[in-house]
mmCIF file of C-alpha atoms in Angstrom:
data_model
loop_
_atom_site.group_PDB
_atom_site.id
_atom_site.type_symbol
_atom_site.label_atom_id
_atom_site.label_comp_id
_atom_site.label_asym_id
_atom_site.label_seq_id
_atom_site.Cartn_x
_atom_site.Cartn_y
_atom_site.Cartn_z
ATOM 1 C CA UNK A 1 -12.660 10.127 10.188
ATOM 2 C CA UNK A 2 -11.970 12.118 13.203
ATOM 3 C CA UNK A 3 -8.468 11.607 13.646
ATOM 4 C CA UNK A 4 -5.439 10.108 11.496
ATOM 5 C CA UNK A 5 -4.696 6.956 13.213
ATOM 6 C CA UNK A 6 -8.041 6.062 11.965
ATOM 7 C CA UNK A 7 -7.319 7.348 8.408
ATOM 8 C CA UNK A 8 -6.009 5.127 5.179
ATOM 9 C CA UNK A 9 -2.583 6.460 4.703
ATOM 10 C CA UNK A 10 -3.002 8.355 1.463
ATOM 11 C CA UNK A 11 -6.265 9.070 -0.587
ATOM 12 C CA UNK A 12 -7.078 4.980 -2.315
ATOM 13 C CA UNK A 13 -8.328 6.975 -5.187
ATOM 14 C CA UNK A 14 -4.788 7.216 -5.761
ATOM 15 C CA UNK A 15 -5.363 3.298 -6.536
ATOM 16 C CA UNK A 16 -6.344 2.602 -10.206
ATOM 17 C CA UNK A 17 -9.423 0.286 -10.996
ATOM 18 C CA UNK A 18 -7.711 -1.540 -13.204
ATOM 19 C CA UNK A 19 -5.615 -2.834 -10.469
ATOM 20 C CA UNK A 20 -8.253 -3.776 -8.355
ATOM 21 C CA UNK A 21 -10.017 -5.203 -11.418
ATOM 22 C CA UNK A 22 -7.338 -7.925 -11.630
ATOM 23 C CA UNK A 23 -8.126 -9.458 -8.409
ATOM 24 C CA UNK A 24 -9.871 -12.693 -7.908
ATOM 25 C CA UNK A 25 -13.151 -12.266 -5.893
ATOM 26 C CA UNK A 26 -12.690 -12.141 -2.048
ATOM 27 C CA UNK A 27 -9.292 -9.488 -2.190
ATOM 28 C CA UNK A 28 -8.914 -6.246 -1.808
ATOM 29 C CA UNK A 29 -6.104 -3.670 -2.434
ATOM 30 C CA UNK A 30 -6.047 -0.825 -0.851
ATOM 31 C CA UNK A 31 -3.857 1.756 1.587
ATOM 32 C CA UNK A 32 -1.832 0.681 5.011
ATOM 33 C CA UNK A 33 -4.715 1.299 7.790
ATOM 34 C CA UNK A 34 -3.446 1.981 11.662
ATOM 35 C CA UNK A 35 -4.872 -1.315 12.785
ATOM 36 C CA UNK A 36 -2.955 -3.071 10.114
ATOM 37 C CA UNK A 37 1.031 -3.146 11.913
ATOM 38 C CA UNK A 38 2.192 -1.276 14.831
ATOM 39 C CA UNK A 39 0.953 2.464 14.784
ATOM 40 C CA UNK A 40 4.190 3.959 15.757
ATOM 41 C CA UNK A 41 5.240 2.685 11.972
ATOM 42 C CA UNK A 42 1.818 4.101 10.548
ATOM 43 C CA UNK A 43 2.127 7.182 12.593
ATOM 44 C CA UNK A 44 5.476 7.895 10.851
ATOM 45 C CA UNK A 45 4.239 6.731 7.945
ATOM 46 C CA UNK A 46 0.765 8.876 8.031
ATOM 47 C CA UNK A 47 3.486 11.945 8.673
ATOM 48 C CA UNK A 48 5.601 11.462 4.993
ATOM 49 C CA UNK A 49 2.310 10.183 3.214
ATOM 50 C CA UNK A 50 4.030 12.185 0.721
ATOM 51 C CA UNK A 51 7.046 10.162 0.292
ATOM 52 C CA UNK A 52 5.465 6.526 1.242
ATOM 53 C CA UNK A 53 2.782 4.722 -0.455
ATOM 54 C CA UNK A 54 1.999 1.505 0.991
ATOM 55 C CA UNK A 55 -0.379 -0.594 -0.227
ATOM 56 C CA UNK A 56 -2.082 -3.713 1.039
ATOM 57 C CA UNK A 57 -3.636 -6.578 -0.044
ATOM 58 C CA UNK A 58 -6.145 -8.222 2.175
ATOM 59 C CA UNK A 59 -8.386 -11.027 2.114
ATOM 60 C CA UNK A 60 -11.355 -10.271 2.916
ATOM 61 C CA UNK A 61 -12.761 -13.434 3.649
ATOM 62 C CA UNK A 62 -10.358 -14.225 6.326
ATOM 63 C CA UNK A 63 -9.597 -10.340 7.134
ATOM 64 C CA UNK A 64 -5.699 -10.816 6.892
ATOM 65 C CA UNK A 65 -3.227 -9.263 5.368
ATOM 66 C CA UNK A 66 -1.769 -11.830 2.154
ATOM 67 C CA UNK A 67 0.436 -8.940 0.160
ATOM 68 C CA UNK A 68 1.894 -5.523 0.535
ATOM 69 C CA UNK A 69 4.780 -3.399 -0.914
ATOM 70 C CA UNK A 70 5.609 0.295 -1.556
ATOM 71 C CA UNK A 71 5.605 3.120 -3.620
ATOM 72 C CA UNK A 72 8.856 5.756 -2.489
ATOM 73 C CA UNK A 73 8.563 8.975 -4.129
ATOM 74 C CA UNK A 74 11.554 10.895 -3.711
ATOM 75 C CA UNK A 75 13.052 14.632 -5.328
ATOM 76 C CA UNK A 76 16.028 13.822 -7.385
ATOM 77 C CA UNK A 77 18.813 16.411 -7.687
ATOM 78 C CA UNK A 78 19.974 15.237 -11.420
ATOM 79 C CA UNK A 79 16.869 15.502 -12.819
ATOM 80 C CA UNK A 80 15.988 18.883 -11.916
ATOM 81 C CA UNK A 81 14.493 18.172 -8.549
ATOM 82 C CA UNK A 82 11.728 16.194 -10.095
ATOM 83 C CA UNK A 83 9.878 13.348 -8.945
ATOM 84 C CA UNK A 84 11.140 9.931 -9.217
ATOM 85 C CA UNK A 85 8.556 6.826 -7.646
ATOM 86 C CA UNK A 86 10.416 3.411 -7.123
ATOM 87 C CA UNK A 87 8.509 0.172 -5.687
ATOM 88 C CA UNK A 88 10.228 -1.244 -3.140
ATOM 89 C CA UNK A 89 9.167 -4.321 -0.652
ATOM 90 C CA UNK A 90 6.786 -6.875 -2.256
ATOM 91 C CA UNK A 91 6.225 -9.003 -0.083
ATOM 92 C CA UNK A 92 3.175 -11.775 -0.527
ATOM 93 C CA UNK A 93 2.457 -14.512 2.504
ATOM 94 C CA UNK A 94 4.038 -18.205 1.384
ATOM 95 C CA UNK A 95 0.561 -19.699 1.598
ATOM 96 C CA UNK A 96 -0.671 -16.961 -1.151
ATOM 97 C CA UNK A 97 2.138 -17.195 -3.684
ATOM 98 C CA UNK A 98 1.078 -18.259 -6.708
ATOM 99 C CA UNK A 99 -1.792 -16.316 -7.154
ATOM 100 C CA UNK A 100 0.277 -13.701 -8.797
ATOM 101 C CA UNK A 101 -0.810 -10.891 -6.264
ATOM 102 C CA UNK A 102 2.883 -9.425 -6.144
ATOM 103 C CA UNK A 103 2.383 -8.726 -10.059
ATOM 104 C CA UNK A 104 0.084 -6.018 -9.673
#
């Protein structure tokens, strides 16, 4: 991977098996890739990879996106500066819901 507009936004080891494991055949979950939205978004993104975990669901069948949301890792003063992770924007496409992707 030459350059990072063609990299996953963070490491998908980062992604437990388990997770993946609860998919139905023909899905996927895995990191925001470039060609995914609008690169200016990944770019910025890509840049705070620290802060933002965003993780997609895709089929793979039809290679489209059907779920996303994300992970926000931020310092928190009160607790000593430590790390505090909150998931934020789960979104699923209406003609997926049901399947219970937005659970994992």
């Amino acid at each position: 991977m030459s350059s990072t507009l063609s990299q996953p936004l963070f490491d998908p080891i980062y992604i437990s098996q388990d997770v993946q494991n609860q998919l139905k055949q023909g899905f996927i979950v895995r990191p925001l890739e470039p060609s995914d939205y609008e690169k200016e978004r990944y770019a910025y993104l890509k840049a705070h990879n620290h802060e933002y975990f965003t993780i997609v669901i895709e089929d793979t069948q039809k290679q489209l996106i059907v779920g996303a949301g994300t992970i926000l890792v931020e310092r928190k003063f009160v607790h000593l500066n430590g790390l505090v992770g909150h998931i934020e924007d789960i979104v699923t496409r209406s003609d997926y819901r049901g399947l219970n992707l937005g659970k994992l």
